[in-house]
mmCIF file of C-alpha atoms and ligand atoms in Angstrom:
data_model
loop_
_atom_site.group_PDB
_atom_site.id
_atom_site.type_symbol
_atom_site.label_atom_id
_atom_site.label_comp_id
_atom_site.label_asym_id
_atom_site.label_seq_id
_atom_site.Cartn_x
_atom_site.Cartn_y
_atom_site.Cartn_z
ATOM 1 C CA MET A 1 17.285 -23.277 -0.910
ATOM 2 C CA LYS A 2 14.367 -24.067 1.402
ATOM 3 C CA ILE A 3 12.117 -21.015 1.741
ATOM 4 C CA ALA A 4 9.233 -20.659 4.213
ATOM 5 C CA PHE A 5 6.450 -18.423 2.899
ATOM 6 C CA PHE A 6 4.281 -16.646 5.456
ATOM 7 C CA SER A 7 0.844 -15.050 4.986
ATOM 8 C CA THR A 8 0.419 -17.206 1.892
ATOM 9 C CA GLN A 9 -2.650 -16.644 -0.224
ATOM 10 C CA PRO A 10 -3.676 -18.979 -3.076
ATOM 11 C CA TYR A 11 -2.293 -16.537 -5.668
ATOM 12 C CA ASP A 12 1.137 -16.458 -3.954
ATOM 13 C CA LYS A 13 1.343 -20.237 -4.211
ATOM 14 C CA GLU A 14 0.213 -20.138 -7.842
ATOM 15 C CA TYR A 15 2.662 -17.470 -9.067
ATOM 16 C CA PHE A 16 5.677 -18.615 -7.019
ATOM 17 C CA THR A 17 5.218 -22.258 -7.981
ATOM 18 C CA ARG A 18 4.883 -21.262 -11.642
ATOM 19 C CA HIS A 19 8.144 -19.290 -11.659
ATOM 20 C CA ASN A 20 10.193 -21.474 -9.308
ATOM 21 C CA SER A 21 13.140 -23.458 -10.538
ATOM 22 C CA GLY A 22 14.988 -25.530 -8.017
ATOM 23 C CA HIS A 23 14.029 -24.023 -4.665
ATOM 24 C CA ASP A 24 12.085 -25.934 -2.023
ATOM 25 C CA LEU A 25 9.038 -23.715 -1.293
ATOM 26 C CA VAL A 26 7.002 -24.302 1.872
ATOM 27 C CA PHE A 27 3.785 -22.299 2.136
ATOM 28 C CA PHE A 28 2.121 -21.267 5.404
ATOM 29 C CA GLU A 29 -1.107 -19.302 5.676
ATOM 30 C CA ALA A 30 -0.073 -17.998 9.100
ATOM 31 C CA GLN A 31 1.295 -14.499 9.518
ATOM 32 C CA LEU A 32 4.881 -14.425 10.691
ATOM 33 C CA ASN A 33 5.210 -13.361 14.309
ATOM 34 C CA GLU A 34 6.826 -14.556 17.525
ATOM 35 C CA GLN A 35 4.338 -17.422 17.839
ATOM 36 C CA THR A 36 4.569 -18.720 14.263
ATOM 37 C CA VAL A 37 8.303 -18.361 13.735
ATOM 38 C CA PRO A 38 8.991 -22.085 14.561
ATOM 39 C CA LEU A 39 7.236 -22.958 11.269
ATOM 40 C CA ALA A 40 10.395 -21.772 9.502
ATOM 41 C CA ASP A 41 12.515 -24.429 11.211
ATOM 42 C CA GLY A 42 14.896 -26.014 8.710
ATOM 43 C CA CYS A 43 14.573 -23.152 6.210
ATOM 44 C CA SER A 44 17.498 -20.911 5.232
ATOM 45 C CA ALA A 45 15.228 -18.164 3.911
ATOM 46 C CA ILE A 46 11.819 -16.824 4.702
ATOM 47 C CA CYS A 47 9.516 -14.905 2.373
ATOM 48 C CA ALA A 48 7.214 -12.380 4.044
ATOM 49 C CA PHE A 49 4.619 -9.778 3.089
ATOM 50 C CA VAL A 50 3.391 -6.397 4.305
ATOM 51 C CA ASN A 51 1.532 -7.486 7.435
ATOM 52 C CA ASP A 52 4.043 -9.999 8.774
ATOM 53 C CA SER A 53 5.640 -8.837 11.997
ATOM 54 C CA LEU A 54 9.407 -8.970 11.701
ATOM 55 C CA ASN A 55 10.182 -7.356 15.021
ATOM 56 C CA ALA A 56 13.356 -7.815 17.087
ATOM 57 C CA ALA A 57 12.084 -10.930 18.895
ATOM 58 C CA THR A 58 10.957 -12.648 15.672
ATOM 59 C CA ILE A 59 14.242 -11.883 13.940
ATOM 60 C CA LYS A 60 16.269 -13.129 16.909
ATOM 61 C CA GLN A 61 14.395 -16.418 16.773
ATOM 62 C CA LEU A 62 14.732 -16.670 12.984
ATOM 63 C CA ALA A 63 18.497 -16.251 13.380
ATOM 64 C CA ALA A 64 18.603 -18.933 16.088
ATOM 65 C CA GLN A 65 16.808 -21.294 13.673
ATOM 66 C CA GLY A 66 19.448 -20.670 10.982
ATOM 67 C CA VAL A 67 17.556 -18.281 8.705
ATOM 68 C CA GLN A 68 20.038 -16.186 6.708
ATOM 69 C CA LEU A 69 17.745 -14.295 4.370
ATOM 70 C CA ILE A 70 14.487 -12.368 4.679
ATOM 71 C CA ALA A 71 13.017 -12.008 1.206
ATOM 72 C CA MET A 72 10.205 -9.461 1.271
ATOM 73 C CA ARG A 73 7.752 -9.961 -1.569
ATOM 74 C CA SER A 74 6.819 -6.272 -1.321
ATOM 75 C CA ALA A 75 8.360 -2.894 -2.002
ATOM 76 C CA GLY A 76 7.746 -1.564 1.523
ATOM 77 C CA TYR A 77 9.754 -2.966 4.452
ATOM 78 C CA ASN A 78 8.569 -0.767 7.317
ATOM 79 C CA ASN A 79 7.499 -3.952 9.168
ATOM 80 C CA VAL A 80 11.086 -5.258 9.368
ATOM 81 C CA ASP A 81 13.334 -4.305 12.286
ATOM 82 C CA LEU A 82 16.389 -3.636 10.155
ATOM 83 C CA PRO A 83 18.892 -3.051 13.016
ATOM 84 C CA SER A 84 17.947 -6.493 14.405
ATOM 85 C CA ALA A 85 18.474 -8.094 11.009
ATOM 86 C CA GLN A 86 21.917 -6.486 10.809
ATOM 87 C CA LEU A 87 22.726 -7.513 14.367
ATOM 88 C CA HIS A 88 21.987 -11.152 13.512
ATOM 89 C CA ASN A 89 23.662 -10.966 10.106
ATOM 90 C CA ILE A 90 20.442 -11.698 8.248
ATOM 91 C CA LYS A 91 20.217 -10.083 4.829
ATOM 92 C CA VAL A 92 16.947 -8.400 3.845
ATOM 93 C CA VAL A 93 15.937 -8.127 0.195
ATOM 94 C CA ARG A 94 12.766 -6.763 -1.379
ATOM 95 C CA VAL A 95 11.057 -6.122 -4.711
ATOM 96 C CA PRO A 96 11.653 -2.397 -5.211
ATOM 97 C CA ALA A 97 9.547 -2.113 -8.346
ATOM 98 C CA TYR A 98 7.099 -4.603 -9.780
ATOM 99 C CA SER A 99 4.453 -2.485 -11.389
ATOM 100 C CA PRO A 100 4.137 1.164 -10.469
ATOM 101 C CA TYR A 101 1.215 1.163 -12.925
ATOM 102 C CA ALA A 102 -0.747 -1.321 -10.788
ATOM 103 C CA VAL A 103 -0.762 0.924 -7.706
ATOM 104 C CA ALA A 104 -1.084 4.252 -9.539
ATOM 105 C CA GLU A 105 -4.007 2.922 -11.580
ATOM 106 C CA HIS A 106 -5.687 1.644 -8.411
ATOM 107 C CA ALA A 107 -5.395 5.128 -6.881
ATOM 108 C CA VAL A 108 -7.161 6.452 -9.984
ATOM 109 C CA ALA A 109 -9.819 3.731 -9.632
ATOM 110 C CA LEU A 110 -10.517 4.965 -6.081
ATOM 111 C CA ILE A 111 -10.789 8.561 -7.325
ATOM 112 C CA LEU A 112 -13.165 7.686 -10.159
ATOM 113 C CA THR A 113 -15.329 5.451 -7.991
ATOM 114 C CA LEU A 114 -15.645 7.998 -5.175
ATOM 115 C CA ASN A 115 -16.299 10.794 -7.627
ATOM 116 C CA ARG A 116 -18.730 9.142 -10.061
ATOM 117 C CA LYS A 117 -20.157 6.676 -7.488
ATOM 118 C CA THR A 118 -20.090 3.735 -9.864
ATOM 119 C CA HIS A 119 -20.194 1.324 -6.889
ATOM 120 C CA LYS A 120 -23.552 2.796 -5.890
ATOM 121 C CA ALA A 121 -24.841 2.971 -9.455
ATOM 122 C CA TYR A 122 -23.990 -0.714 -9.986
ATOM 123 C CA ASN A 123 -26.069 -1.767 -6.988
ATOM 124 C CA ARG A 124 -28.933 0.598 -7.802
ATOM 125 C CA VAL A 125 -29.309 -0.572 -11.390
ATOM 126 C CA ARG A 126 -29.214 -4.253 -10.362
ATOM 127 C CA GLU A 127 -32.195 -3.536 -8.137
ATOM 128 C CA GLY A 128 -34.079 -1.807 -10.916
ATOM 129 C CA ASN A 129 -33.402 1.642 -9.446
ATOM 130 C CA PHE A 130 -32.457 3.844 -12.388
ATOM 131 C CA SER A 131 -32.579 7.115 -10.435
ATOM 132 C CA LEU A 132 -29.547 9.430 -10.636
ATOM 133 C CA ASP A 133 -30.415 11.208 -7.413
ATOM 134 C CA LYS A 134 -27.254 11.923 -5.297
ATOM 135 C CA LEU A 135 -24.909 10.411 -7.884
ATOM 136 C CA THR A 136 -23.567 13.828 -8.951
ATOM 137 C CA GLY A 137 -19.812 13.888 -9.506
ATOM 138 C CA PHE A 138 -17.377 16.528 -10.717
ATOM 139 C CA ASP A 139 -15.156 16.916 -13.797
ATOM 140 C CA LEU A 140 -11.568 15.937 -13.071
ATOM 141 C CA HIS A 141 -10.502 18.181 -15.923
ATOM 142 C CA GLY A 142 -9.149 21.471 -14.568
ATOM 143 C CA LYS A 143 -8.989 20.303 -10.946
ATOM 144 C CA THR A 144 -5.801 20.572 -8.876
ATOM 145 C CA VAL A 145 -4.311 17.270 -7.753
ATOM 146 C CA GLY A 146 -1.586 17.127 -5.077
ATOM 147 C CA VAL A 147 0.829 14.214 -5.114
ATOM 148 C CA ILE A 148 2.852 13.523 -1.977
ATOM 149 C CA GLY A 149 5.840 11.380 -2.950
ATOM 150 C CA THR A 150 6.804 11.365 -6.609
ATOM 151 C CA GLY A 151 8.864 8.183 -6.772
ATOM 152 C CA LYS A 152 8.045 5.338 -9.135
ATOM 153 C CA ILE A 153 4.322 5.124 -8.315
ATOM 154 C CA GLY A 154 3.781 8.855 -7.745
ATOM 155 C CA GLN A 155 5.371 9.634 -11.101
ATOM 156 C CA VAL A 156 3.018 7.299 -12.994
ATOM 157 C CA PHE A 157 0.102 8.754 -11.040
ATOM 158 C CA CYS A 158 1.171 12.308 -12.022
ATOM 159 C CA ASP A 159 1.253 11.304 -15.700
ATOM 160 C CA ILE A 160 -2.233 9.767 -15.529
ATOM 161 C CA MET A 161 -3.728 12.802 -13.810
ATOM 162 C CA LYS A 162 -2.087 15.107 -16.368
ATOM 163 C CA GLY A 163 -3.847 12.996 -18.980
ATOM 164 C CA PHE A 164 -7.179 13.851 -17.357
ATOM 165 C CA GLY A 165 -6.358 17.536 -17.804
ATOM 166 C CA CYS A 166 -5.672 18.183 -14.124
ATOM 167 C CA ARG A 167 -3.193 20.687 -12.740
ATOM 168 C CA VAL A 168 -0.718 18.535 -10.820
ATOM 169 C CA VAL A 169 1.341 19.864 -7.902
ATOM 170 C CA ALA A 170 3.737 17.779 -5.849
ATOM 171 C CA PHE A 171 5.611 17.501 -2.593
ATOM 172 C CA ASP A 172 8.705 15.348 -2.199
ATOM 173 C CA LEU A 173 12.082 15.622 -0.501
ATOM 174 C CA ILE A 174 13.667 15.536 -3.954
ATOM 175 C CA ALA A 175 12.072 17.160 -7.014
ATOM 176 C CA ASN A 176 11.889 14.964 -10.120
ATOM 177 C CA LYS A 177 13.282 16.993 -13.036
ATOM 178 C CA GLU A 178 11.372 14.958 -15.646
ATOM 179 C CA LEU A 179 8.082 15.771 -13.923
ATOM 180 C CA GLU A 180 9.055 19.442 -13.624
ATOM 181 C CA SER A 181 9.723 19.506 -17.360
ATOM 182 C CA LYS A 182 6.153 18.225 -17.862
ATOM 183 C CA GLY A 183 4.791 21.201 -15.921
ATOM 184 C CA ILE A 184 4.406 19.624 -12.502
ATOM 185 C CA GLU A 185 5.159 22.176 -9.819
ATOM 186 C CA TYR A 186 6.825 21.218 -6.527
ATOM 187 C CA LEU A 187 5.513 23.116 -3.522
ATOM 188 C CA PRO A 188 6.144 23.007 0.230
ATOM 189 C CA LEU A 189 3.481 20.876 1.911
ATOM 190 C CA VAL A 190 1.818 23.822 3.653
ATOM 191 C CA GLN A 191 1.394 25.556 0.292
ATOM 192 C CA LEU A 192 0.260 22.447 -1.544
ATOM 193 C CA LEU A 193 -2.467 21.337 0.854
ATOM 194 C CA PRO A 194 -4.814 24.366 0.612
ATOM 195 C CA GLN A 195 -4.758 24.339 -3.216
ATOM 196 C CA CYS A 196 -5.794 20.770 -3.937
ATOM 197 C CA ASP A 197 -9.151 19.258 -4.812
ATOM 198 C CA ILE A 198 -7.598 15.787 -4.613
ATOM 199 C CA ILE A 199 -4.543 14.669 -2.611
ATOM 200 C CA SER A 200 -2.908 11.294 -3.191
ATOM 201 C CA LEU A 201 -0.227 9.802 -0.934
ATOM 202 C CA HIS A 202 2.679 7.951 -2.556
ATOM 203 C CA CYS A 203 5.523 8.356 -0.058
ATOM 204 C CA PRO A 204 6.827 5.508 2.120
ATOM 205 C CA LEU A 205 5.995 5.123 5.798
ATOM 206 C CA THR A 206 8.941 6.440 7.809
ATOM 207 C CA GLU A 207 9.342 8.179 11.159
ATOM 208 C CA GLN A 208 8.939 11.495 9.314
ATOM 209 C CA THR A 209 5.821 10.487 7.402
ATOM 210 C CA LYS A 210 3.916 8.674 10.188
ATOM 211 C CA HIS A 211 0.614 10.539 10.662
ATOM 212 C CA LEU A 212 1.666 13.083 8.039
ATOM 213 C CA ILE A 213 -2.063 13.544 7.598
ATOM 214 C CA ASN A 214 -3.343 14.643 10.999
ATOM 215 C CA ALA A 215 -5.673 17.258 12.475
ATOM 216 C CA ASP A 216 -3.235 20.079 11.633
ATOM 217 C CA THR A 217 -2.580 19.076 8.012
ATOM 218 C CA LEU A 218 -6.240 18.194 7.438
ATOM 219 C CA ARG A 219 -7.188 21.679 8.628
ATOM 220 C CA LEU A 220 -4.943 23.170 5.929
ATOM 221 C CA MET A 221 -6.798 21.305 3.171
ATOM 222 C CA LYS A 222 -9.633 22.740 1.092
ATOM 223 C CA PRO A 223 -13.098 22.000 2.478
ATOM 224 C CA GLY A 224 -14.515 19.016 0.582
ATOM 225 C CA VAL A 225 -11.091 17.696 -0.468
ATOM 226 C CA MET A 226 -10.697 14.101 -1.649
ATOM 227 C CA LEU A 227 -7.883 12.193 0.089
ATOM 228 C CA ILE A 228 -6.469 8.993 -1.418
ATOM 229 C CA ASN A 229 -4.018 6.648 0.307
ATOM 230 C CA THR A 230 -2.608 3.630 -1.519
ATOM 231 C CA SER A 231 0.713 3.842 0.295
ATOM 232 C CA ARG A 232 0.705 2.819 3.963
ATOM 233 C CA GLY A 233 -2.099 3.165 6.501
ATOM 234 C CA ALA A 234 -0.123 4.961 9.188
ATOM 235 C CA LEU A 235 0.488 7.947 6.919
ATOM 236 C CA ILE A 236 -2.961 9.018 8.103
ATOM 237 C CA ASP A 237 -4.071 9.507 11.701
ATOM 238 C CA THR A 238 -7.348 7.679 11.149
ATOM 239 C CA ARG A 239 -9.120 9.194 14.165
ATOM 240 C CA ASP A 240 -8.310 12.698 12.898
ATOM 241 C CA ALA A 241 -9.592 11.728 9.442
ATOM 242 C CA ILE A 242 -12.836 10.443 10.993
ATOM 243 C CA HIS A 243 -13.264 13.750 12.803
ATOM 244 C CA ALA A 244 -12.724 15.658 9.531
ATOM 245 C CA LEU A 245 -15.261 13.384 7.780
ATOM 246 C CA LYS A 246 -17.793 14.045 10.531
ATOM 247 C CA THR A 247 -17.442 17.810 10.180
ATOM 248 C CA GLY A 248 -17.620 17.497 6.382
ATOM 249 C CA HIS A 249 -14.214 19.156 5.921
ATOM 250 C CA LEU A 250 -12.880 15.949 4.385
ATOM 251 C CA GLY A 251 -15.207 15.391 1.440
ATOM 252 C CA TYR A 252 -14.072 11.932 0.328
ATOM 253 C CA LEU A 253 -11.628 9.346 1.599
ATOM 254 C CA GLY A 254 -10.332 6.475 -0.533
ATOM 255 C CA ILE A 255 -7.930 4.075 1.161
ATOM 256 C CA ASP A 256 -6.281 0.850 0.068
ATOM 257 C CA VAL A 257 -4.277 0.693 3.300
ATOM 258 C CA TYR A 258 -5.223 1.108 6.942
ATOM 259 C CA GLU A 259 -3.083 1.552 10.026
ATOM 260 C CA GLN A 260 -4.457 -1.526 11.810
ATOM 261 C CA GLU A 261 -4.936 -3.581 8.661
ATOM 262 C CA GLU A 262 -2.858 -6.593 9.704
ATOM 263 C CA LYS A 263 -5.733 -8.143 11.671
ATOM 264 C CA LEU A 264 -8.224 -7.575 8.852
ATOM 265 C CA PHE A 265 -6.914 -7.309 5.337
ATOM 266 C CA PHE A 266 -6.469 -10.368 3.115
ATOM 267 C CA HIS A 267 -8.891 -12.407 5.304
ATOM 268 C CA ASN A 268 -12.534 -13.301 4.794
ATOM 269 C CA LEU A 269 -14.138 -12.103 8.045
ATOM 270 C CA SER A 270 -17.649 -11.921 6.655
ATOM 271 C CA GLU A 271 -19.010 -14.380 9.245
ATOM 272 C CA GLN A 272 -17.205 -12.814 12.198
ATOM 273 C CA ILE A 273 -17.755 -9.903 14.541
ATOM 274 C CA ILE A 274 -15.230 -7.244 13.591
ATOM 275 C CA GLU A 275 -13.864 -5.756 16.781
ATOM 276 C CA ASP A 276 -12.069 -2.817 15.206
ATOM 277 C CA ASP A 277 -14.462 0.060 15.894
ATOM 278 C CA VAL A 278 -12.347 2.547 13.964
ATOM 279 C CA ILE A 279 -12.651 0.746 10.635
ATOM 280 C CA MET A 280 -16.338 0.080 11.326
ATOM 281 C CA ARG A 281 -16.855 3.829 11.801
ATOM 282 C CA LEU A 282 -14.964 4.506 8.573
ATOM 283 C CA MET A 283 -17.114 1.964 6.736
ATOM 284 C CA SER A 284 -20.243 3.759 7.893
ATOM 285 C CA PHE A 285 -19.500 6.919 5.859
ATOM 286 C CA PRO A 286 -21.088 7.056 2.395
ATOM 287 C CA ASN A 287 -18.103 9.038 1.079
ATOM 288 C CA VAL A 288 -15.433 6.558 2.198
ATOM 289 C CA LEU A 289 -14.191 3.775 -0.049
ATOM 290 C CA ILE A 290 -11.949 1.062 1.379
ATOM 291 C CA THR A 291 -10.170 -1.678 -0.534
ATOM 292 C CA SER A 292 -8.025 -4.223 1.276
ATOM 293 C CA HIS A 293 -4.506 -3.533 0.014
ATOM 294 C CA GLN A 294 -5.108 -4.624 -3.563
ATOM 295 C CA GLY A 295 -3.197 -1.841 -5.304
ATOM 296 C CA PHE A 296 -0.441 -4.275 -6.294
ATOM 297 C CA PHE A 297 -2.878 -6.957 -7.412
ATOM 298 C CA THR A 298 -2.445 -7.305 -11.169
ATOM 299 C CA ASP A 299 -1.166 -10.242 -13.182
ATOM 300 C CA GLU A 300 1.878 -8.240 -14.293
ATOM 301 C CA ALA A 301 2.756 -7.247 -10.729
ATOM 302 C CA LEU A 302 2.318 -10.767 -9.295
ATOM 303 C CA THR A 303 4.544 -12.182 -12.059
ATOM 304 C CA GLN A 304 7.225 -9.589 -11.391
ATOM 305 C CA ILE A 305 7.023 -10.075 -7.616
ATOM 306 C CA ALA A 306 7.549 -13.838 -7.944
ATOM 307 C CA LYS A 307 10.369 -13.531 -10.497
ATOM 308 C CA THR A 308 12.281 -10.823 -8.615
ATOM 309 C CA THR A 309 11.900 -12.504 -5.211
ATOM 310 C CA LEU A 310 13.163 -15.827 -6.561
ATOM 311 C CA ARG A 311 16.044 -14.058 -8.317
ATOM 312 C CA ASN A 312 16.918 -12.294 -5.048
ATOM 313 C CA VAL A 313 17.093 -15.694 -3.310
ATOM 314 C CA HIS A 314 19.094 -17.174 -6.171
ATOM 315 C CA ASP A 315 21.636 -14.305 -6.058
ATOM 316 C CA PHE A 316 22.004 -14.728 -2.297
ATOM 317 C CA GLU A 317 22.576 -18.463 -2.651
ATOM 318 C CA ALA A 318 25.084 -17.926 -5.459
ATOM 319 C CA GLY A 319 26.983 -15.331 -3.410
ATOM 320 C CA LYS A 320 26.305 -12.644 -6.033
ATOM 321 C CA PRO A 321 25.870 -8.944 -5.158
ATOM 322 C CA LEU A 322 22.318 -8.365 -3.906
ATOM 323 C CA GLU A 323 20.827 -5.775 -6.228
ATOM 324 C CA ASN A 324 17.672 -5.434 -4.142
ATOM 325 C CA LYS A 325 19.267 -5.499 -0.710
ATOM 326 C CA VAL A 326 17.726 -3.370 2.036
ATOM 327 C CA VAL A 327 20.428 -4.296 4.610
HETATM 328 P P1 LIG B 401 9.651 5.132 -4.278
HETATM 329 O O1 LIG B 401 10.742 4.843 -3.286
HETATM 330 O O2 LIG B 401 9.964 4.989 -5.735
HETATM 331 O O3 LIG B 401 9.090 6.608 -4.051
HETATM 332 C C1 LIG B 401 8.823 7.155 -2.800
HETATM 333 C C2 LIG B 401 8.962 8.666 -2.920
HETATM 334 O O4 LIG B 401 8.571 9.239 -1.658
HETATM 335 C C3 LIG B 401 10.396 9.129 -3.213
HETATM 336 O O5 LIG B 401 10.408 10.038 -4.289
HETATM 337 C C4 LIG B 401 10.846 9.770 -1.912
HETATM 338 O O6 LIG B 401 11.768 10.843 -2.090
HETATM 339 C C5 LIG B 401 9.508 10.261 -1.363
HETATM 340 N N1 LIG B 401 9.557 10.537 0.066
HETATM 341 C C6 LIG B 401 10.236 9.874 1.035
HETATM 342 N N2 LIG B 401 10.042 10.470 2.218
HETATM 343 C C7 LIG B 401 9.226 11.522 1.994
HETATM 344 C C8 LIG B 401 8.691 12.521 2.837
HETATM 345 N N3 LIG B 401 8.987 12.582 4.150
HETATM 346 N N4 LIG B 401 7.878 13.446 2.275
HETATM 347 C C9 LIG B 401 7.609 13.425 0.937
HETATM 348 N N5 LIG B 401 8.101 12.492 0.096
HETATM 349 C C10 LIG B 401 8.911 11.562 0.626
HETATM 350 O O7 LIG B 401 8.440 4.198 -3.857
HETATM 351 P P2 LIG B 401 7.218 3.689 -4.761
HETATM 352 O O8 LIG B 401 7.577 2.437 -5.449
HETATM 353 O O9 LIG B 401 6.717 4.828 -5.558
HETATM 354 O O10 LIG B 401 6.162 3.281 -3.629
HETATM 355 C C11 LIG B 401 5.602 4.267 -2.767
HETATM 356 C C12 LIG B 401 4.893 3.560 -1.642
HETATM 357 O O11 LIG B 401 3.743 2.877 -2.154
HETATM 358 C C13 LIG B 401 5.699 2.439 -0.949
HETATM 359 O O12 LIG B 401 6.539 2.964 0.056
HETATM 360 C C14 LIG B 401 4.623 1.562 -0.369
HETATM 361 O O13 LIG B 401 4.369 1.983 0.947
HETATM 362 C C15 LIG B 401 3.406 1.833 -1.250
HETATM 363 N N6 LIG B 401 2.972 0.665 -2.008
HETATM 364 C C16 LIG B 401 1.676 0.252 -1.898
HETATM 365 C C17 LIG B 401 1.207 -0.843 -2.602
HETATM 366 C C18 LIG B 401 -0.214 -1.282 -2.544
HETATM 367 O O14 LIG B 401 -0.507 -2.432 -2.945
HETATM 368 N N7 LIG B 401 -1.153 -0.466 -2.110
HETATM 369 C C19 LIG B 401 2.134 -1.627 -3.439
HETATM 370 C C20 LIG B 401 3.465 -1.067 -3.541
HETATM 371 C C21 LIG B 401 3.867 0.024 -2.826
#
């Protein structure tokens, strides 16, 4: 099957080429949108990532060009207009789980870096500055950590934080019995927020969760709280978070995702003027740490993403049931 890859990075090409057997892979650096959709001409499938725009117009055009399958090489699919895909009889598949460890461990990396300021220490020491002034952190042991969304990633994150000796409380639509048996307590969101020293978001972006973290929910949090988001940018109302950072109510913010990330993340813009004033304001805070959507970025995860995506395409071509079908 001929598959057009959008938003291709060198590592996508490397891992997909390594694990491919028999498909014709065409790689494009361009993001998929209404302007770039003609690149997929002659392809029966397209492979897209988190910042490709699969809106109604793009999907209509894909269908007109004969595309039958959208293979997301991600777990999230909030950027795909699913009713349009159904309308045009295009199947959508994804990679539901590739390495929950990759993302959960990255959330922990953000916590440890913000807390113990290793990013600052690294730069100081390289410049011969061995002072510890303002590098004070806090023990994670004994602190209360709130986990919002205890699916595959949230569950691994809970286990890691238990290992640090934290008290872990959770909010989800469905309580996970295994976690409860390990002493993790499920609480309503309004009860969870005021208790936590650290809050980590691991739920998907849906209509219900968009701007789940806003002025009202931020106000409920403990002063000085650390907020971590490795899930999707729009879970947080960034302007409200900036306000809470300015007042000092939000003590630390660690994000691997950002609501307007599609124009920024995965690109080297170091020689350009960045026009997004919101992210520039965020970057100006000493207690904010931003990584550009690299939670998934481990060798194990990239291998699994390539293998599962190619298997999804193979199953579609062979007319087999689509285990990882979204619609
Ligand atoms: P999952 O589907 O296994 O778990 C999601 C959990 O969130 C479920 O337990 C679900 O019940 C819960 N949930 C859904 N709606 C909720 C709501 N309104 N309030 C509270 N909880 C709710 O998903 P998984 O694999 O754990 O991934 C979580 C998210 O992580 C993905 O949706 C994706 O956005 C993000 N992600 C980020 C990556 C990165 O590189 N930074 C990589 C992979 C995923």
